[in-house]
Short mmCIF file of C-alpha atoms and ligand atoms in Angstrom, two decimals:
data_model
loop_
_atom_site.label_atom_id
_atom_site.label_comp_id
_atom_site.label_asym_id
_atom_site.label_seq_id
_atom_site.Cartn_x
_atom_site.Cartn_y
_atom_site.Cartn_z
CA MET A 17 -1.81 6.00 21.53
CA SER A 18 -4.80 7.28 21.98
CA ALA A 19 -8.83 5.56 21.83
CA PHE A 20 -10.64 5.13 19.08
CA LEU A 21 -13.43 8.49 18.93
CA ASP A 22 -16.09 6.26 16.63
CA LEU A 23 -16.68 3.09 14.79
CA ARG A 24 -15.71 4.39 12.31
CA SER A 25 -11.93 4.71 12.83
CA TRP A 26 -11.69 1.65 15.81
CA LEU A 27 -12.62 -0.56 11.92
CA LYS A 28 -10.35 1.02 9.76
CA HIS A 29 -8.38 0.14 12.50
CA LEU A 30 -9.45 -3.26 13.08
CA ASP A 31 -8.14 -3.43 8.75
CA GLN A 32 -4.34 -2.23 9.51
CA GLN A 33 -4.00 -5.18 11.66
CA ASP A 34 -5.21 -7.43 9.34
CA ARG A 35 -8.43 -8.19 11.96
CA LEU A 36 -11.05 -7.65 9.97
CA ASP A 37 -12.20 -10.35 7.31
CA ILE A 38 -15.01 -8.52 4.41
CA LEU A 39 -17.21 -10.87 2.93
CA LYS A 40 -18.93 -11.19 -0.76
CA PRO A 41 -22.11 -9.30 -0.84
CA GLY A 42 -26.01 -11.01 -0.70
CA ARG A 43 -24.73 -13.42 2.66
CA GLN A 44 -27.96 -14.24 4.89
CA LEU A 45 -29.59 -11.99 7.81
CA GLU A 46 -31.20 -15.16 9.55
CA PHE A 47 -27.76 -17.26 10.30
CA GLU A 48 -25.28 -16.98 7.89
CA VAL A 49 -24.29 -13.53 9.37
CA ALA A 50 -24.05 -14.90 12.43
CA GLY A 51 -21.99 -18.93 11.21
CA ILE A 52 -19.81 -16.07 9.95
CA ALA A 53 -19.79 -14.37 12.80
CA ASN A 54 -19.54 -17.05 15.61
CA ARG A 55 -17.08 -18.80 13.38
CA TRP A 56 -14.38 -15.60 13.09
CA ASP A 57 -15.36 -15.24 16.88
CA GLY A 58 -12.38 -13.38 19.19
CA ARG A 59 -9.82 -13.28 15.58
CA LYS A 60 -11.53 -11.18 13.38
CA ALA A 61 -14.28 -8.62 12.96
CA THR A 62 -16.94 -9.76 10.17
CA VAL A 63 -18.28 -6.64 7.44
CA PHE A 64 -21.16 -7.88 5.51
CA PRO A 65 -22.00 -5.81 2.86
CA GLN A 66 -24.97 -5.25 0.41
CA LEU A 67 -27.68 -7.88 2.87
CA GLY A 68 -30.53 -7.94 -0.17
CA ASN A 69 -32.15 -4.31 -0.79
CA ARG A 70 -31.56 -3.85 3.42
CA ASP A 71 -29.85 -0.49 3.80
CA GLY A 72 -26.56 -0.40 5.46
CA VAL A 73 -23.78 -2.68 5.83
CA ILE A 74 -23.42 -5.09 8.72
CA VAL A 75 -20.79 -5.69 11.43
CA SER A 76 -19.63 -7.13 13.79
CA GLY A 77 -16.77 -8.66 16.27
CA LEU A 78 -15.16 -4.78 17.35
CA LEU A 79 -13.77 -5.91 20.84
CA SER A 80 -13.84 -9.72 21.01
CA GLN A 81 -10.00 -9.55 22.79
CA ARG A 82 -8.91 -8.37 26.21
CA HIS A 83 -6.46 -5.99 24.11
CA TRP A 84 -8.66 -4.87 21.73
CA MET A 85 -11.02 -3.21 24.22
CA ALA A 86 -7.63 -2.06 25.70
CA GLU A 87 -6.98 -0.64 22.48
CA ALA A 88 -9.94 1.18 21.81
CA LEU A 89 -9.62 3.02 24.56
CA GLY A 90 -5.63 3.67 24.13
CA THR A 91 -4.50 1.00 27.21
CA THR A 92 -2.82 -1.25 27.13
CA GLU A 93 -4.42 -5.12 28.51
CA SER A 94 -3.05 -4.72 32.37
CA GLU A 95 -4.41 -1.05 33.23
CA LEU A 96 -7.27 -1.98 30.98
CA LEU A 97 -9.28 -1.92 34.90
CA SER A 98 -7.52 0.84 36.45
CA ARG A 99 -8.41 3.18 33.60
CA PHE A 100 -12.38 1.85 33.53
CA GLN A 101 -12.42 2.66 37.58
CA GLY A 102 -10.18 6.04 37.33
CA ALA A 103 -13.12 7.17 34.18
CA LEU A 104 -16.19 5.74 36.88
CA ALA A 105 -14.58 7.79 39.24
CA LYS A 106 -14.86 11.06 37.55
CA PRO A 107 -17.31 10.91 34.95
CA LEU A 108 -16.92 13.62 32.17
CA PRO A 109 -19.71 15.46 30.78
CA TRP A 110 -20.74 15.45 27.58
CA LYS A 111 -20.45 18.01 24.98
CA GLU A 112 -24.03 18.77 22.77
CA VAL A 113 -22.80 19.62 19.44
CA ALA A 114 -25.46 20.73 15.78
CA ASN A 115 -25.76 18.54 12.94
CA PRO A 116 -24.45 15.71 13.80
CA PRO A 117 -23.67 12.89 11.78
CA CYS A 118 -26.13 10.57 13.03
CA GLN A 119 -28.98 13.07 11.73
CA GLN A 120 -28.01 12.74 8.12
CA VAL A 121 -30.54 10.78 6.50
CA VAL A 122 -33.99 11.11 8.86
CA TYR A 123 -36.94 8.58 8.53
CA ASP A 124 -40.15 9.89 9.77
CA GLU A 125 -42.24 6.44 8.64
CA PRO A 126 -39.63 4.02 9.91
CA ASP A 127 -40.65 -0.21 8.92
CA LEU A 128 -37.94 -1.95 10.86
CA THR A 129 -39.01 -5.48 9.23
CA SER A 130 -37.36 -3.81 5.81
CA MET A 131 -34.94 -0.62 6.56
CA LEU A 132 -31.69 -1.90 8.41
CA PRO A 133 -30.00 -5.37 8.01
CA ILE A 134 -31.13 -6.85 11.43
CA PRO A 135 -30.14 -10.46 11.12
CA THR A 136 -31.56 -13.54 13.33
CA HIS A 137 -29.31 -15.17 15.50
CA ASN A 138 -29.35 -18.35 17.31
CA GLU A 139 -32.10 -21.43 15.76
CA HIS A 140 -34.61 -20.52 18.29
CA ASP A 141 -35.02 -16.93 18.26
CA ASN A 142 -38.07 -15.71 17.57
CA GLY A 143 -37.11 -13.77 14.85
CA ALA A 144 -34.30 -10.88 14.38
CA TYR A 145 -33.00 -9.20 17.55
CA ILE A 146 -31.36 -5.96 17.89
CA THR A 147 -28.84 -7.20 19.71
CA ALA A 148 -26.38 -4.31 20.32
CA GLY A 149 -28.12 -0.95 20.55
CA LEU A 150 -27.91 1.17 23.27
CA VAL A 151 -31.00 2.15 25.02
CA ILE A 152 -31.16 5.39 26.16
CA THR A 153 -33.77 7.30 28.86
CA ARG A 154 -33.81 9.18 31.59
CA ASN A 155 -35.63 9.47 34.76
CA PRO A 156 -38.78 11.45 34.65
CA LYS A 157 -38.03 13.29 37.74
CA THR A 158 -34.01 14.28 37.79
CA GLY A 159 -33.46 14.32 33.96
CA ARG A 160 -30.40 12.24 34.42
CA GLN A 161 -29.64 9.83 31.83
CA ASN A 162 -29.21 6.03 31.77
CA VAL A 163 -27.72 3.87 29.33
CA ALA A 164 -28.00 0.32 29.19
CA ILE A 165 -28.20 -2.62 26.76
CA HIS A 166 -31.13 -4.70 25.98
CA ARG A 167 -32.52 -6.89 23.25
CA LEU A 168 -35.02 -5.91 21.34
CA GLN A 169 -36.94 -7.79 19.19
CA ILE A 170 -38.69 -7.08 15.95
CA GLN A 171 -42.55 -7.28 16.78
CA GLY A 172 -43.61 -5.18 13.79
CA PRO A 173 -42.30 -2.54 11.65
CA ARG A 174 -42.61 0.36 14.39
CA GLN A 175 -42.58 -2.68 17.37
CA LEU A 176 -40.30 -4.00 18.86
CA GLY A 177 -40.20 -6.36 22.26
CA ALA A 178 -37.74 -5.38 24.72
CA LEU A 179 -36.16 -7.23 27.77
CA LEU A 180 -35.55 -5.03 31.26
CA LEU A 181 -33.76 -6.52 34.26
CA PRO A 182 -34.66 -5.01 37.12
CA ARG A 183 -32.44 -2.68 36.62
CA HIS A 184 -32.14 1.70 35.53
CA THR A 185 -34.09 1.25 32.40
CA LEU A 186 -36.87 -0.91 34.47
CA ALA A 187 -36.69 1.82 37.33
CA TYR A 188 -37.28 5.02 34.89
CA GLN A 189 -40.00 2.99 32.99
CA GLN A 190 -41.79 2.01 36.70
CA MET A 191 -41.47 5.98 37.17
CA ALA A 192 -42.97 7.00 34.00
CA GLU A 193 -45.42 3.91 34.29
CA SER A 194 -47.04 4.72 37.81
CA GLU A 195 -48.47 8.23 35.95
CA GLY A 196 -49.47 6.88 33.48
CA HIS A 197 -46.96 8.57 31.16
CA ASP A 198 -44.41 6.22 28.01
CA LEU A 199 -41.02 7.35 28.44
CA ASP A 200 -38.85 8.63 25.43
CA VAL A 201 -35.84 5.79 24.34
CA ALA A 202 -33.28 6.58 21.83
CA ILE A 203 -31.32 3.71 20.60
CA VAL A 204 -28.11 4.17 19.29
CA ILE A 205 -26.05 1.17 16.92
CA GLY A 206 -22.45 2.08 16.28
CA SER A 207 -21.13 3.95 18.53
CA SER A 208 -18.05 4.13 19.75
CA PRO A 209 -16.06 1.66 21.80
CA ALA A 210 -16.35 3.57 24.87
CA ALA A 211 -19.76 4.08 24.85
CA LEU A 212 -20.72 0.62 24.42
CA LEU A 213 -18.59 -0.24 26.67
CA SER A 214 -19.69 1.84 29.54
CA SER A 215 -23.27 1.33 28.53
CA GLN A 216 -21.88 -1.52 30.73
CA ALA A 217 -20.32 0.03 33.66
CA ILE A 218 -22.39 -0.83 37.59
CA ALA A 219 -22.82 2.80 38.03
CA PRO A 220 -24.53 4.07 41.53
CA PHE A 221 -28.51 5.29 39.70
CA ASP A 222 -28.78 8.52 37.75
CA GLN A 223 -24.83 8.27 36.52
CA ASP A 224 -25.69 8.56 32.85
CA GLU A 225 -23.39 6.02 31.20
CA LEU A 226 -22.01 8.88 28.35
CA GLU A 227 -20.19 10.61 31.20
CA ILE A 228 -18.17 7.00 32.30
CA ALA A 229 -17.63 6.87 27.92
CA GLY A 230 -15.83 11.08 28.22
CA ALA A 231 -14.13 9.76 30.70
CA LEU A 232 -12.62 6.52 29.10
CA THR A 233 -11.37 8.29 26.15
CA GLY A 234 -9.90 11.45 28.57
CA ALA A 235 -12.33 14.21 26.69
CA PRO A 236 -16.27 14.67 26.63
CA LEU A 237 -18.08 12.76 24.24
CA GLU A 238 -20.06 14.08 21.39
CA VAL A 239 -23.60 14.69 21.76
CA ALA A 240 -26.59 15.61 20.14
CA LYS A 241 -30.44 16.10 20.61
CA CYS A 242 -32.84 13.38 19.09
CA LEU A 243 -35.51 14.85 17.10
CA GLY A 244 -37.92 14.42 18.91
CA SER A 245 -37.05 14.26 22.72
CA GLU A 246 -34.82 15.66 25.26
CA LEU A 247 -32.48 12.30 25.29
CA ARG A 248 -29.17 13.06 23.79
CA VAL A 249 -27.02 10.06 21.52
CA PRO A 250 -23.78 10.38 20.74
CA ALA A 251 -23.59 12.58 17.73
CA THR A 252 -20.92 10.56 15.34
CA SER A 253 -23.11 6.56 16.08
CA GLU A 254 -24.12 5.25 12.83
CA ILE A 255 -28.07 4.58 13.84
CA ILE A 256 -30.04 6.18 16.12
CA ILE A 257 -34.19 4.74 17.08
CA GLU A 258 -35.86 6.69 18.89
CA GLY A 259 -39.11 5.77 19.83
CA ARG A 260 -41.72 5.19 23.97
CA PHE A 261 -41.55 2.20 26.11
CA LEU A 262 -45.34 2.03 26.28
CA ALA A 263 -47.22 2.59 29.33
CA ASN A 264 -49.15 -0.20 31.07
CA THR A 265 -48.66 -2.69 27.91
CA ARG A 266 -46.48 -5.95 27.47
CA GLU A 267 -46.14 -8.33 24.11
CA LEU A 268 -44.70 -11.99 23.90
CA GLU A 269 -40.76 -11.77 23.59
CA GLY A 270 -38.64 -14.61 23.14
CA PRO A 271 -37.37 -16.46 22.41
CA PHE A 272 -33.24 -15.25 22.56
CA GLY A 273 -30.67 -17.24 22.83
CA GLU A 274 -28.79 -15.58 25.31
CA PHE A 275 -24.82 -15.28 27.51
CA PRO A 276 -24.72 -18.29 29.55
CA GLN A 277 -25.90 -19.82 26.38
CA TYR A 278 -29.34 -20.88 27.07
CA TYR A 279 -32.42 -19.25 25.48
CA ALA A 280 -34.25 -17.35 27.56
CA GLU A 281 -37.80 -18.52 28.02
CA ARG A 282 -40.88 -16.66 25.81
CA ALA A 283 -42.36 -14.08 27.77
CA LYS A 284 -44.73 -11.15 28.34
CA ARG A 285 -42.56 -8.15 28.06
CA HIS A 286 -42.05 -4.38 27.64
CA VAL A 287 -42.56 -2.83 24.31
CA ILE A 288 -41.42 0.14 22.37
CA GLU A 289 -43.72 2.19 19.64
CA VAL A 290 -40.75 3.41 17.27
CA ASP A 291 -41.46 7.46 16.38
CA ARG A 292 -38.31 7.49 14.25
CA VAL A 293 -34.80 6.70 12.18
CA THR A 294 -31.89 8.17 12.04
CA THR A 295 -29.11 7.67 10.12
CA ARG A 296 -26.09 8.47 9.33
CA GLU A 297 -25.15 8.21 4.95
CA ARG A 298 -24.33 5.18 3.38
CA PRO A 299 -24.80 3.44 7.85
CA LEU A 300 -22.98 0.96 9.83
CA TYR A 301 -25.24 -1.78 11.55
CA HIS A 302 -23.33 -3.60 14.22
CA THR A 303 -24.82 -6.76 15.74
CA ILE A 304 -23.20 -8.86 18.34
CA VAL A 305 -23.98 -12.62 18.29
CA GLY A 306 -25.94 -13.62 21.28
CA GLY A 307 -23.42 -16.14 23.44
CA SER A 308 -20.71 -15.19 21.40
CA ARG A 309 -16.79 -13.94 23.19
CA GLU A 310 -18.08 -10.29 22.29
CA HIS A 311 -21.22 -10.85 24.69
CA LEU A 312 -19.54 -11.88 27.17
CA LEU A 313 -16.43 -9.93 27.74
CA LEU A 314 -18.57 -6.56 26.61
CA GLY A 315 -20.40 -7.51 29.97
CA GLY A 316 -17.49 -8.90 31.65
CA ILE A 317 -14.68 -6.37 31.89
CA PRO A 318 -16.94 -3.51 32.98
CA ARG A 319 -18.02 -5.40 35.57
CA GLU A 320 -14.91 -6.62 36.83
CA ALA A 321 -13.84 -2.81 36.75
CA THR A 322 -16.78 -2.13 39.22
CA ILE A 323 -17.21 -5.10 41.11
CA LEU A 324 -12.97 -4.33 41.72
CA SER A 325 -13.75 -0.56 42.52
CA THR A 326 -16.55 -2.19 45.77
CA LEU A 327 -14.57 -4.14 46.96
CA GLN A 328 -11.36 -2.15 47.36
CA TYR A 329 -14.04 0.73 48.77
CA SER A 330 -13.87 -1.55 51.93
CA PHE A 331 -10.79 -4.26 51.36
CA PRO A 332 -7.83 -2.18 50.55
CA GLY A 333 -6.03 -5.83 50.17
CA VAL A 334 -8.77 -6.59 46.82
CA VAL A 335 -5.95 -6.90 44.32
CA ASP A 336 -7.52 -7.80 41.41
CA VAL A 337 -10.68 -10.10 39.83
CA HIS A 338 -11.86 -12.44 37.20
CA LEU A 339 -15.09 -12.58 35.80
CA PRO A 340 -13.42 -15.93 33.30
CA GLN A 341 -15.82 -17.15 30.69
CA ALA A 342 -16.02 -20.50 31.92
CA GLY A 343 -18.09 -18.51 34.20
CA SER A 344 -20.47 -16.01 30.97
CA CYS A 345 -18.29 -13.26 32.22
CA ARG A 346 -20.98 -12.52 35.09
CA TYR A 347 -21.62 -15.80 37.23
CA HIS A 348 -18.03 -16.57 39.13
CA LEU A 349 -15.75 -14.09 39.89
CA TYR A 350 -12.40 -14.67 40.95
CA VAL A 351 -10.37 -12.14 43.39
CA LYS A 352 -7.31 -12.11 44.64
CA LEU A 353 -6.48 -10.53 47.70
CA LYS A 354 -3.44 -9.57 50.22
CA LYS A 355 -5.03 -10.86 52.69
CA ARG A 356 -4.65 -9.40 56.51
CA LEU A 357 -6.59 -10.71 59.11
CA GLU A 358 -8.14 -14.17 59.24
CA GLY A 359 -11.61 -13.51 58.40
CA GLU A 360 -11.10 -11.61 55.85
CA ALA A 361 -11.71 -13.73 52.82
CA LYS A 362 -15.33 -14.60 53.74
CA ASN A 363 -15.77 -10.64 53.69
CA VAL A 364 -15.11 -10.37 50.45
CA ILE A 365 -17.21 -13.63 49.74
CA MET A 366 -20.41 -11.63 51.04
CA ALA A 367 -19.34 -8.07 49.37
CA ALA A 368 -18.70 -9.76 46.01
CA LEU A 369 -22.30 -11.53 46.19
CA ALA A 370 -23.35 -7.89 46.93
CA ALA A 371 -21.09 -6.09 43.89
CA HIS A 372 -24.02 -6.91 41.56
CA TYR A 373 -27.04 -9.89 40.47
CA ASP A 374 -25.59 -11.74 38.84
CA VAL A 375 -21.75 -13.08 40.64
CA LYS A 376 -23.01 -16.80 41.85
CA HIS A 377 -19.93 -17.84 43.30
CA VAL A 378 -17.01 -16.02 44.25
CA PHE A 379 -13.07 -17.84 44.25
CA VAL A 380 -10.66 -15.95 46.55
CA VAL A 381 -7.20 -16.59 46.75
CA ASP A 382 -4.13 -15.18 47.51
CA GLU A 383 -1.64 -13.32 45.69
CA ASP A 384 0.07 -16.01 44.39
CA VAL A 385 -2.39 -17.34 41.78
CA ASP A 386 -3.18 -16.12 38.39
CA ILE A 387 -6.50 -15.32 38.68
CA HIS A 388 -6.41 -15.44 34.47
CA SER A 389 -5.91 -19.14 34.34
CA ARG A 390 -8.78 -21.45 36.03
CA GLU A 391 -5.84 -24.77 36.07
CA GLU A 392 -4.41 -21.97 38.82
CA VAL A 393 -7.68 -21.15 40.42
CA GLU A 394 -8.54 -24.65 40.62
CA TRP A 395 -5.14 -25.52 41.82
CA ALA A 396 -6.20 -23.70 44.88
CA LEU A 397 -9.55 -24.82 45.12
CA ALA A 398 -8.17 -28.71 45.25
CA THR A 399 -5.14 -27.86 47.85
CA ARG A 400 -5.50 -24.95 49.89
CA PHE A 401 -9.58 -25.77 50.85
CA GLN A 402 -11.96 -27.55 52.73
CA ALA A 403 -15.84 -27.37 52.76
CA ASP A 404 -16.23 -27.66 56.21
CA ARG A 405 -14.63 -24.02 57.25
CA ASP A 406 -14.32 -22.30 53.90
CA LEU A 407 -17.30 -22.81 52.05
CA VAL A 408 -19.59 -19.68 52.23
CA VAL A 409 -23.20 -20.80 51.29
CA VAL A 410 -26.58 -18.59 50.65
CA HIS A 411 -29.61 -19.81 49.96
CA ASN A 412 -33.03 -18.10 48.09
CA THR A 413 -30.91 -14.84 47.06
CA LEU A 414 -31.99 -12.17 43.93
CA GLY A 415 -29.73 -13.72 41.04
CA SER A 416 -29.72 -13.74 37.09
CA LYS A 417 -33.21 -14.60 35.48
CA LEU A 418 -30.68 -15.82 32.21
CA ASP A 419 -29.46 -18.31 34.78
CA PRO A 420 -31.84 -21.43 34.21
CA SER A 421 -30.52 -23.59 36.87
CA THR A 422 -32.49 -20.58 38.98
CA ASP A 423 -35.72 -21.01 40.00
CA ASN A 424 -37.33 -17.95 37.81
CA GLY A 425 -33.88 -16.14 39.30
CA ILE A 426 -33.75 -16.76 42.96
CA SER A 427 -30.78 -18.52 43.38
CA SER A 428 -28.01 -19.44 45.87
CA LYS A 429 -24.54 -18.19 45.91
CA LEU A 430 -21.52 -20.66 47.11
CA GLY A 431 -18.21 -18.04 48.48
CA PHE A 432 -14.95 -20.88 48.38
CA ASP A 433 -12.44 -18.98 50.70
CA LEU A 434 -9.44 -20.61 48.65
CA THR A 435 -6.76 -18.19 51.39
CA VAL A 436 -3.76 -19.96 53.11
CA PRO A 437 -4.56 -19.39 56.83
CA LYS A 438 -2.98 -17.24 58.32
CA ASP A 439 -1.45 -19.28 61.40
CA VAL A 440 -0.44 -21.88 59.47
CA PRO A 441 4.00 -23.05 60.17
CA GLU A 442 5.67 -21.45 56.90
CA MET A 443 5.86 -25.47 54.46
CA LYS A 444 2.99 -25.70 54.77
CA TYR A 445 1.82 -24.16 52.49
CA LEU A 446 4.74 -23.32 50.83
CA ARG A 447 4.74 -23.66 46.83
CA ILE A 448 6.79 -25.35 45.55
CA ARG A 449 9.23 -24.46 43.15
CA VAL A 450 13.39 -25.22 41.88
CA PRO A 451 15.70 -22.27 42.25
CA GLY A 452 17.38 -19.96 39.75
CA GLN A 453 14.58 -22.17 37.46
CA THR A 454 13.76 -19.15 35.08
CA GLN A 455 16.68 -17.14 34.76
CA ILE A 456 17.88 -20.42 32.53
CA ASP A 457 18.93 -19.51 29.31
CA LEU A 458 17.98 -22.76 27.32
CA ASP A 459 19.36 -22.49 23.91
CA ALA A 460 22.48 -21.62 26.09
CA VAL A 461 23.03 -24.77 27.87
CA ALA A 462 21.36 -27.10 25.00
CA ALA A 463 23.93 -29.00 22.37
CA PRO A 464 21.67 -29.24 19.37
CA ASP A 465 24.68 -31.70 17.46
CA ALA A 466 25.28 -33.81 20.49
CA ASP A 467 23.82 -37.28 19.04
CA LEU A 468 22.37 -39.43 21.44
CA LYS A 469 24.10 -43.20 20.96
CA ASP A 470 26.90 -40.97 21.81
CA PHE A 471 25.53 -41.96 25.19
CA LEU A 472 24.22 -45.19 25.02
MN1 LIG B 519 -27.16 2.33 34.64
#
């Protein structure tokens, strides 16, 4: 199986697999689109044609299961993280092409309040938001690109409000702003599954995530130069919004329903002025409903891969990691460790907390615990953990600003060492099991015609 190189081929595959629900025309952009997408969340992707007089068809829920993501990259669920790790280790430079599909139609006087089918998702969202836009910017000094998803509020015909958390886009914007300059930006909607996933990698500063996208599929990503800037965007994308982050300009943005299932508050945030929109003919518009499974998993899988690589760099005994959905695929991290030396689990906890500021509670388990089962991890917590010796607590660290229990992002962190101590008698933590249980052929030993009354 090979990777799907653009949104359209992936959509056709979902359709062939009976994972696509095509809606009747005329659904409402406010709440109805999000409501229907949420009802199918994790089971089917959705397609919404003919939304009023807007130009374009909405698609949602494109990557809402782990094995869909694996399929989209041409791999299996069990190989998904290692595929991602390989791409992070060896990014593939992109290849520039002329006359790209994403520039078939050019709008020099765009009006984002009326031209594209941009939905309003959750109850208290402050209007319509672009939620699946890959925000591409360029380091003003080195020329290297960054790709990230930021929520984008429609604030006017040619104005977007953006939330920039303290990572790479913000660093580039601050570099430009300190010189009094605007920062060019391209917002890419409807690109390949690999481009979407790579945008969520926790890659080093100045690593262009589009190179990770290429490596994920095994072939250089085809890109095109924007009409008004030096930015390169995936050539087969459906919609490109070209504009600039305005220097020294902030406007009120929010509230918006975010991945932790709460609203991010209204505050003054960055502003993009839109210069131009280019699209394919009859473009598809991808939307991610805030807090949906697609939202959580898109952030989760690439983070798992990057955190795994980061941990394995110092601790080769780290076998696997998982960001469970119950922790919003961000805040809780399960680590499977083949512990070599006593104390090592606590070092792993500290490294995990440092790997990304979103990680809040770390649980380190032995190899016999299934980290894709919350029940197993909680069993280890119940039977292998003592708070006086196994708990790591750090106060006043940088956490997630979207976690409402933090003090504007200042957060406490906890680590739970759920590994069995090295020096205990073997029987003490030996997990009970019945010899031969898994090999028994239940059909072969059953007596379906027997009658209970013969034995009473
Ligand atoms: Mn980056």
